[in-house]
Amino acid sequence: MKNPLDSAALDAALENVHRAGMPGLFAEVRDGEQVWRGAAGVADVATGRPVTPDMRHRVGSITKTFTAAAVLQQVESGRIGLDTPVGRYLPELVPGERGHAITVRMLINHTSGLAEYLPYAYPSLKAYPDLAHTGPESLDDHRLTRFDPLELIEMGVTAPAVGAPGGSPGVYSNTNYLLLVQLLERATGTTAEQYITRNVIERAGLRDTEFPTGPHVDGPHSRLYEAWFGMIDPPLDYSVYDMSWVGPSASLVSTVSDVNRFYGMLLAGRIVSPASLEQMQRTVPIVSQEGKVIEYGLGLHPMEAPGQDTFWGHGGTVWGGGALAMTRADGGRQMAVAVNMQRWNRLDSSGKPQPHPIDEALARLFHVAMYG
């Protein structure tokens, strides 16, 4: 029987991303019992230390699937209502009419209309999404800042709304998930980190996945290089960073193997019930952080190529790092990729990110990983 994983093609596709300008990346692809792991490039541009496939990595908003699964568990137990107004649970955080109009589901699928708080927390990002008038200065200023999640939520809730509750398309916003963290803590009587660790991470049998307790990543890891659209040149290492700017909505540290295991268990109905999984896969159009309209469910989004199977998963970025994990709907094929540089696209004269060879190389890697 032919090995369904073409190791040579995967090795070449990975290496091509590095050659296109990515300092380092690593990945795991699974097909049934077959497993391929690979790495290309360096974890430290100064020393030339190589990346390895078992490195721990900040996986960013991949965390949102964990958070959404935890909320769905509480929906199953009857402590949270998926279509209950959030104002019934958190009236002081989302007061008035919006608290009555925004449901828990709208927070999870980004159709609440609540604005993103990041441009308010980071002064040099105030002009976002007008990238040409943003700057990276406050990213550096806030390396070790301990943000208060309630203050971040207030920034997002009091900012001008980006849409009506339940409107289409929705707009991706971290404010939604910081509210879900507060909701989870109200419902469970413990911290979101503790609940997700016990009921999602440990249930999935993940051994190298945890919420950080400080600004450092424990264990073998890569430095993380932030370019901010060419405004940081050469890119700066932000691997030491206080993750309270996103909290339990995007702060997980994991490995490509653990991330694949998690999505495999989730899609097999072993983290939430099949009925809850069906809700998670019910999508609506939303505007992503990159400004593209994508389909998004409850902490999951699909990827599909014409005439090919649908994959489910999530992407994530932090300052300097990124990851993408996708699992075929039947669980048979999986991909998790981690990269150690972010926002490599420079801006053109109109302020739009220009295409970069890394984009095409990553797209090719994803295609080879998912479809062979």
Tab-separated table of C-alpha atoms in Angstrom:
chain	number	residue	atom	x	y	z
A	1	MET	CA	0.000	0.000	0.000
A	2	LYS	CA	1.347	3.399	-0.963
A	3	ASN	CA	2.087	5.795	1.898
A	4	PRO	CA	-0.613	8.491	1.589
A	5	LEU	CA	1.881	11.062	2.864
A	6	ASP	CA	4.428	12.208	0.291
A	7	SER	CA	7.324	12.994	2.642
A	8	ALA	CA	9.578	14.329	-0.120
A	9	ALA	CA	6.883	16.743	-1.334
A	10	LEU	CA	6.194	17.896	2.222
A	11	ASP	CA	9.905	18.386	2.942
A	12	ALA	CA	10.293	20.411	-0.263
A	13	ALA	CA	7.196	22.545	0.392
A	14	LEU	CA	8.395	23.310	3.926
A	15	GLU	CA	11.877	24.215	2.728
A	16	ASN	CA	10.404	26.503	0.057
A	17	VAL	CA	8.643	28.586	2.734
A	18	HIS	CA	11.981	29.056	4.481
A	19	ARG	CA	13.694	29.981	1.212
A	20	ALA	CA	10.926	32.501	0.495
A	21	GLY	CA	11.974	34.415	3.603
A	22	MET	CA	10.503	32.723	6.690
A	23	PRO	CA	13.279	32.382	9.314
A	24	GLY	CA	11.908	29.066	10.590
A	25	LEU	CA	8.830	26.847	10.530
A	26	PHE	CA	7.808	23.361	11.569
A	27	ALA	CA	4.829	21.133	10.948
A	28	GLU	CA	3.110	17.806	11.495
A	29	VAL	CA	0.826	16.098	8.981
A	30	ARG	CA	-1.179	12.976	9.801
A	31	ASP	CA	-3.078	10.606	7.562
A	32	GLY	CA	-4.582	7.734	9.520
A	33	GLU	CA	-1.654	5.977	11.201
A	34	GLN	CA	0.916	7.740	9.015
A	35	VAL	CA	2.698	10.728	10.565
A	36	TRP	CA	5.156	13.168	8.989
A	37	ARG	CA	6.982	15.838	10.965
A	38	GLY	CA	9.347	18.389	9.503
A	39	ALA	CA	11.199	21.603	10.217
A	40	ALA	CA	13.118	24.113	8.114
A	41	GLY	CA	15.205	27.136	8.997
A	42	VAL	CA	16.325	28.615	12.283
A	43	ALA	CA	14.822	29.275	15.702
A	44	ASP	CA	17.354	32.048	16.326
A	45	VAL	CA	18.696	34.154	13.453
A	46	ALA	CA	21.655	35.337	15.549
A	47	THR	CA	22.999	31.900	16.518
A	48	GLY	CA	21.632	29.755	13.675
A	49	ARG	CA	20.022	27.355	16.174
A	50	PRO	CA	17.693	25.189	14.053
A	51	VAL	CA	13.952	24.779	14.567
A	52	THR	CA	12.713	21.284	15.401
A	53	PRO	CA	9.214	19.780	14.957
A	54	ASP	CA	8.695	19.238	18.701
A	55	MET	CA	9.165	22.873	19.717
A	56	ARG	CA	6.602	24.591	21.913
A	57	HIS	CA	4.963	27.596	20.281
A	58	ARG	CA	2.505	30.379	21.003
A	59	VAL	CA	-0.494	29.291	18.900
A	60	GLY	CA	-2.538	32.491	19.236
A	61	SER	CA	-6.219	32.285	18.354
A	62	ILE	CA	-6.149	28.516	17.941
A	63	THR	CA	-6.897	28.975	21.667
A	64	LYS	CA	-10.360	30.211	20.668
A	65	THR	CA	-11.410	26.687	19.710
A	66	PHE	CA	-10.457	25.518	23.209
A	67	THR	CA	-12.428	28.399	24.765
A	68	ALA	CA	-15.450	27.765	22.538
A	69	ALA	CA	-15.386	24.036	23.390
A	70	ALA	CA	-15.314	24.877	27.113
A	71	VAL	CA	-18.343	27.171	26.726
A	72	LEU	CA	-20.184	24.467	24.757
A	73	GLN	CA	-19.542	22.024	27.612
A	74	GLN	CA	-21.271	24.486	29.929
A	75	VAL	CA	-24.133	24.785	27.433
A	76	GLU	CA	-24.472	20.991	27.574
A	77	SER	CA	-24.623	21.116	31.380
A	78	GLY	CA	-27.351	23.774	31.261
A	79	ARG	CA	-25.315	26.476	33.015
A	80	ILE	CA	-25.072	28.630	29.877
A	81	GLY	CA	-27.668	29.163	27.155
A	82	LEU	CA	-26.234	29.458	23.668
A	83	ASP	CA	-28.968	31.851	22.572
A	84	THR	CA	-29.345	33.611	25.920
A	85	PRO	CA	-28.493	37.334	25.989
A	86	VAL	CA	-25.059	37.946	27.476
A	87	GLY	CA	-26.540	40.781	29.540
A	88	ARG	CA	-28.302	38.168	31.633
A	89	TYR	CA	-24.910	36.819	32.738
A	90	LEU	CA	-22.630	39.870	32.548
A	91	PRO	CA	-24.913	42.928	32.855
A	92	GLU	CA	-22.126	45.146	34.170
A	93	LEU	CA	-19.839	44.347	31.224
A	94	VAL	CA	-22.369	44.599	28.383
A	95	PRO	CA	-25.042	46.908	29.772
A	96	GLY	CA	-28.286	48.209	28.337
A	97	GLU	CA	-29.847	47.318	25.015
A	98	ARG	CA	-26.757	45.624	23.617
A	99	GLY	CA	-26.602	43.287	26.598
A	100	HIS	CA	-30.157	42.195	25.745
A	101	ALA	CA	-29.468	41.922	22.005
A	102	ILE	CA	-26.104	40.124	21.998
A	103	THR	CA	-26.335	36.392	22.660
A	104	VAL	CA	-23.627	33.969	23.735
A	105	ARG	CA	-23.655	32.501	20.220
A	106	MET	CA	-22.952	35.949	18.741
A	107	LEU	CA	-19.859	36.256	20.921
A	108	ILE	CA	-18.556	32.855	19.838
A	109	ASN	CA	-19.145	33.416	16.097
A	110	HIS	CA	-18.124	37.104	16.057
A	111	THR	CA	-21.516	38.522	15.072
A	112	SER	CA	-21.938	40.646	18.235
A	113	GLY	CA	-20.914	43.891	16.530
A	114	LEU	CA	-18.506	44.627	19.404
A	115	ALA	CA	-15.305	46.343	18.281
A	116	GLU	CA	-11.773	45.003	18.589
A	117	TYR	CA	-10.053	46.490	21.650
A	118	LEU	CA	-6.443	46.144	20.398
A	119	PRO	CA	-6.218	49.562	18.641
A	120	TYR	CA	-7.289	51.138	21.951
A	121	ALA	CA	-4.881	49.115	24.106
A	122	TYR	CA	-1.949	49.815	21.760
A	123	PRO	CA	-1.787	53.573	20.978
A	124	SER	CA	0.414	53.143	17.897
A	125	LEU	CA	-2.255	50.872	16.368
A	126	LYS	CA	-5.032	53.443	16.802
A	127	ALA	CA	-5.478	53.938	13.042
A	128	TYR	CA	-6.030	50.177	12.431
A	129	PRO	CA	-7.193	48.888	9.931
A	130	ASP	CA	-5.473	51.813	8.141
A	131	LEU	CA	-2.116	50.043	8.319
A	132	ALA	CA	-0.070	52.849	6.744
A	133	HIS	CA	-0.891	55.073	9.715
A	134	THR	CA	-0.109	52.472	12.361
A	135	GLY	CA	3.299	51.875	13.892
A	136	PRO	CA	4.969	49.189	15.998
A	137	GLU	CA	6.171	51.428	18.864
A	138	SER	CA	3.562	50.381	21.432
A	139	LEU	CA	4.186	46.692	20.738
A	140	ASP	CA	7.611	47.263	22.223
A	141	ASP	CA	6.299	49.460	25.034
A	142	HIS	CA	3.914	46.720	26.224
A	143	ARG	CA	6.264	43.711	26.240
A	144	LEU	CA	5.837	43.269	30.005
A	145	THR	CA	2.576	45.166	30.569
A	146	ARG	CA	0.019	43.329	32.724
A	147	PHE	CA	-3.312	44.247	31.142
A	148	ASP	CA	-6.554	44.054	33.127
A	149	PRO	CA	-9.067	41.994	31.075
A	150	LEU	CA	-12.007	44.064	32.347
A	151	GLU	CA	-10.321	47.240	31.106
A	152	LEU	CA	-9.705	45.640	27.701
A	153	ILE	CA	-13.344	44.551	27.508
A	154	GLU	CA	-14.477	48.078	28.382
A	155	MET	CA	-12.326	49.455	25.540
A	156	GLY	CA	-14.076	47.152	23.068
A	157	VAL	CA	-17.590	47.607	24.439
A	158	THR	CA	-17.392	51.426	24.601
A	159	ALA	CA	-15.743	51.767	21.173
A	160	PRO	CA	-18.013	52.492	18.190
A	161	ALA	CA	-19.832	49.301	17.226
A	162	VAL	CA	-18.692	47.563	14.041
A	163	GLY	CA	-22.151	46.164	13.313
A	164	ALA	CA	-25.563	45.390	14.733
A	165	PRO	CA	-25.897	42.312	16.978
A	166	GLY	CA	-26.455	39.321	14.729
A	167	GLY	CA	-25.664	41.373	11.622
A	168	SER	CA	-24.028	39.922	8.527
A	169	PRO	CA	-21.190	39.785	7.907
A	170	GLY	CA	-19.880	39.713	11.454
A	171	VAL	CA	-16.489	41.190	12.348
A	172	TYR	CA	-13.752	39.208	14.095
A	173	SER	CA	-13.054	40.730	17.511
A	174	ASN	CA	-11.034	39.556	20.500
A	175	THR	CA	-13.457	41.488	22.722
A	176	ASN	CA	-15.971	38.693	22.139
A	177	TYR	CA	-13.660	36.037	23.519
A	178	LEU	CA	-12.522	38.024	26.549
A	179	LEU	CA	-16.236	38.236	27.413
A	180	LEU	CA	-16.557	34.468	26.946
A	181	VAL	CA	-13.672	34.018	29.386
A	182	GLN	CA	-15.598	36.081	31.977
A	183	LEU	CA	-18.775	34.103	31.232
A	184	LEU	CA	-16.927	30.805	31.692
A	185	GLU	CA	-15.563	31.962	35.044
A	186	ARG	CA	-19.048	33.024	36.216
A	187	ALA	CA	-20.522	29.666	35.205
A	188	THR	CA	-17.784	27.430	36.617
A	189	GLY	CA	-16.634	29.317	39.702
A	190	THR	CA	-12.995	28.884	38.701
A	191	THR	CA	-10.565	30.610	36.369
A	192	ALA	CA	-10.960	29.982	32.651
A	193	GLU	CA	-7.365	28.707	32.542
A	194	GLN	CA	-8.098	26.097	35.221
A	195	TYR	CA	-11.392	25.009	33.679
A	196	ILE	CA	-10.010	24.722	30.133
A	197	THR	CA	-6.916	22.892	31.415
A	198	ARG	CA	-8.964	20.280	33.287
A	199	ASN	CA	-11.866	19.841	30.895
A	200	VAL	CA	-10.384	20.446	27.460
A	201	ILE	CA	-6.583	20.116	27.514
A	202	GLU	CA	-6.449	17.126	29.894
A	203	ARG	CA	-9.537	15.502	28.353
A	204	ALA	CA	-7.771	15.565	24.986
A	205	GLY	CA	-4.646	14.018	26.539
A	206	LEU	CA	-2.377	16.929	25.603
A	207	ARG	CA	1.011	16.854	27.328
A	208	ASP	CA	2.698	19.987	25.981
A	209	THR	CA	-0.163	22.484	26.016
A	210	GLU	CA	-0.605	25.087	28.734
A	211	PHE	CA	-1.483	28.663	29.512
A	212	PRO	CA	1.630	30.713	30.273
A	213	THR	CA	2.035	31.975	33.832
A	214	GLY	CA	4.591	34.629	32.860
A	215	PRO	CA	6.122	36.242	29.778
A	216	HIS	CA	8.346	33.265	28.916
A	217	VAL	CA	7.636	30.076	26.956
A	218	ASP	CA	8.759	27.068	28.981
A	219	GLY	CA	10.681	24.320	27.199
A	220	PRO	CA	12.357	24.270	23.767
A	221	HIS	CA	10.963	27.049	21.574
A	222	SER	CA	11.806	29.454	18.799
A	223	ARG	CA	12.305	33.171	18.982
A	224	LEU	CA	9.378	35.053	17.390
A	225	TYR	CA	10.147	37.780	14.873
A	226	GLU	CA	7.709	40.641	14.321
A	227	ALA	CA	8.116	42.720	11.136
A	228	TRP	CA	4.909	44.853	11.336
A	229	PHE	CA	4.560	45.246	7.574
A	230	GLY	CA	8.220	46.117	7.066
A	231	MET	CA	8.219	48.863	9.696
A	232	ILE	CA	10.452	46.757	11.971
A	233	ASP	CA	13.533	45.979	9.913
A	234	PRO	CA	15.183	43.737	10.834
A	235	PRO	CA	12.253	42.082	12.644
A	236	LEU	CA	12.395	42.104	16.462
A	237	ASP	CA	12.161	39.067	18.738
A	238	TYR	CA	8.936	39.137	20.776
A	239	SER	CA	9.105	35.601	22.165
A	240	VAL	CA	9.300	37.047	25.703
A	241	TYR	CA	5.960	38.846	26.037
A	242	ASP	CA	3.240	39.149	28.661
A	243	MET	CA	0.197	37.520	27.056
A	244	SER	CA	-2.390	39.331	29.181
A	245	TRP	CA	-3.104	41.442	26.082
A	246	VAL	CA	-5.230	38.508	24.865
A	247	GLY	CA	-5.552	36.337	27.984
A	248	PRO	CA	-7.182	32.892	27.704
A	249	SER	CA	-8.653	33.819	24.311
A	250	ALA	CA	-5.327	33.507	22.455
A	251	SER	CA	-2.442	32.791	24.830
A	252	LEU	CA	-1.964	29.005	24.707
A	253	VAL	CA	1.464	27.471	24.278
A	254	SER	CA	1.331	24.131	22.460
A	255	THR	CA	3.054	21.908	19.895
A	256	VAL	CA	2.008	20.928	16.382
A	257	SER	CA	1.474	17.347	17.611
A	258	ASP	CA	-0.757	18.433	20.503
A	259	VAL	CA	-2.781	20.764	18.277
A	260	ASN	CA	-3.433	17.962	15.790
A	261	ARG	CA	-4.436	15.635	18.611
A	262	PHE	CA	-6.848	18.234	20.000
A	263	TYR	CA	-8.660	18.836	16.703
A	264	GLY	CA	-8.790	15.098	16.032
A	265	MET	CA	-10.453	14.502	19.401
A	266	LEU	CA	-12.808	17.452	18.933
A	267	LEU	CA	-14.015	16.353	15.495
A	268	ALA	CA	-14.454	12.804	16.819
A	269	GLY	CA	-16.975	14.140	19.358
A	270	ARG	CA	-14.744	13.417	22.362
A	271	ILE	CA	-14.391	16.970	23.730
A	272	VAL	CA	-17.975	18.140	23.193
A	273	SER	CA	-21.061	16.152	22.228
A	274	PRO	CA	-21.872	15.468	18.555
A	275	ALA	CA	-24.781	17.921	18.872
A	276	SER	CA	-22.433	20.625	20.156
A	277	LEU	CA	-19.926	19.858	17.398
A	278	GLU	CA	-22.728	20.321	14.868
A	279	GLN	CA	-23.378	23.776	16.360
A	280	MET	CA	-19.658	24.592	16.141
A	281	GLN	CA	-19.707	23.759	12.426
A	282	ARG	CA	-22.712	25.964	11.666
A	283	THR	CA	-21.075	28.915	9.930
A	284	VAL	CA	-21.843	32.546	9.163
A	285	PRO	CA	-19.846	35.070	7.099
A	286	ILE	CA	-17.487	37.296	9.083
A	287	VAL	CA	-14.739	39.782	8.206
A	288	SER	CA	-11.404	38.353	9.354
A	289	GLN	CA	-8.580	40.391	10.892
A	290	GLU	CA	-7.004	40.411	7.429
A	291	GLY	CA	-10.112	42.101	6.052
A	292	LYS	CA	-11.339	39.044	4.105
A	293	VAL	CA	-14.863	37.625	4.365
A	294	ILE	CA	-14.634	34.031	5.635
A	295	GLU	CA	-17.091	31.465	6.953
A	296	TYR	CA	-16.863	31.049	10.739
A	297	GLY	CA	-18.635	28.757	13.170
A	298	LEU	CA	-18.338	28.530	16.947
A	299	GLY	CA	-14.566	28.731	17.359
A	300	LEU	CA	-13.997	26.793	14.134
A	301	HIS	CA	-13.724	27.747	10.498
A	302	PRO	CA	-13.615	25.646	7.333
A	303	MET	CA	-11.007	25.531	4.581
A	304	GLU	CA	-11.742	23.874	1.271
A	305	ALA	CA	-10.311	23.775	-2.215
A	306	PRO	CA	-12.591	23.332	-5.250
A	307	GLY	CA	-13.540	19.676	-5.607
A	308	GLN	CA	-11.719	18.730	-2.390
A	309	ASP	CA	-12.768	17.674	1.097
A	310	THR	CA	-13.560	20.265	3.775
A	311	PHE	CA	-11.116	20.798	6.627
A	312	TRP	CA	-11.963	22.401	9.989
A	313	GLY	CA	-9.684	24.238	12.369
A	314	HIS	CA	-8.349	27.662	13.229
A	315	GLY	CA	-5.400	29.958	12.677
A	316	GLY	CA	-3.599	32.086	15.189
A	317	THR	CA	-1.115	34.942	15.365
A	318	VAL	CA	0.735	36.627	18.194
A	319	TRP	CA	3.414	39.284	17.978
A	320	GLY	CA	6.069	37.464	15.952
A	321	GLY	CA	4.489	34.035	15.689
A	322	GLY	CA	1.753	32.235	13.841
A	323	ALA	CA	0.118	28.830	13.495
A	324	LEU	CA	-2.576	27.105	11.468
A	325	ALA	CA	-4.262	23.798	12.241
A	326	MET	CA	-6.733	22.029	9.949
A	327	THR	CA	-8.352	18.590	10.242
A	328	ARG	CA	-10.441	16.907	7.553
A	329	ALA	CA	-14.109	16.631	8.510
A	330	ASP	CA	-13.789	12.834	8.896
A	331	GLY	CA	-10.640	13.257	11.028
A	332	GLY	CA	-8.566	11.225	8.594
A	333	ARG	CA	-6.075	13.870	7.516
A	334	GLN	CA	-4.568	16.603	9.693
A	335	MET	CA	-2.115	19.460	9.370
A	336	ALA	CA	-0.561	21.803	11.929
A	337	VAL	CA	2.040	24.393	10.901
A	338	ALA	CA	3.931	26.926	13.067
A	339	VAL	CA	5.947	29.903	11.771
A	340	ASN	CA	8.298	32.255	13.634
A	341	MET	CA	7.701	35.551	11.815
A	342	GLN	CA	4.575	37.649	11.331
A	343	ARG	CA	3.379	40.520	9.119
A	344	TRP	CA	6.137	40.086	6.551
A	345	ASN	CA	4.174	41.856	3.790
A	346	ARG	CA	5.357	45.408	3.160
A	347	LEU	CA	2.764	48.037	2.271
A	348	ASP	CA	2.341	49.457	-1.229
A	349	SER	CA	1.811	53.161	-1.991
A	350	SER	CA	-1.896	52.835	-1.168
A	351	GLY	CA	-1.174	51.261	2.228
A	352	LYS	CA	-2.223	47.727	1.246
A	353	PRO	CA	-0.021	44.711	2.086
A	354	GLN	CA	1.917	43.645	-0.994
A	355	PRO	CA	2.098	39.974	-2.033
A	356	HIS	CA	5.227	38.235	-0.738
A	357	PRO	CA	6.819	34.959	-1.896
A	358	ILE	CA	6.111	33.563	1.598
A	359	ASP	CA	2.345	33.791	0.913
A	360	GLU	CA	2.514	31.615	-2.189
A	361	ALA	CA	4.923	29.157	-0.565
A	362	LEU	CA	2.689	28.763	2.501
A	363	ALA	CA	-0.391	28.249	0.326
A	364	ARG	CA	1.489	25.509	-1.542
A	365	LEU	CA	2.562	23.885	1.732
A	366	PHE	CA	-1.023	23.915	3.024
A	367	HIS	CA	-2.274	22.347	-0.199
A	368	VAL	CA	0.329	19.569	-0.163
A	369	ALA	CA	-0.320	18.951	3.544
A	370	MET	CA	-4.085	18.752	3.239
A	371	TYR	CA	-4.597	17.185	-0.181
A	372	GLY	CA	-1.306	15.493	-1.052
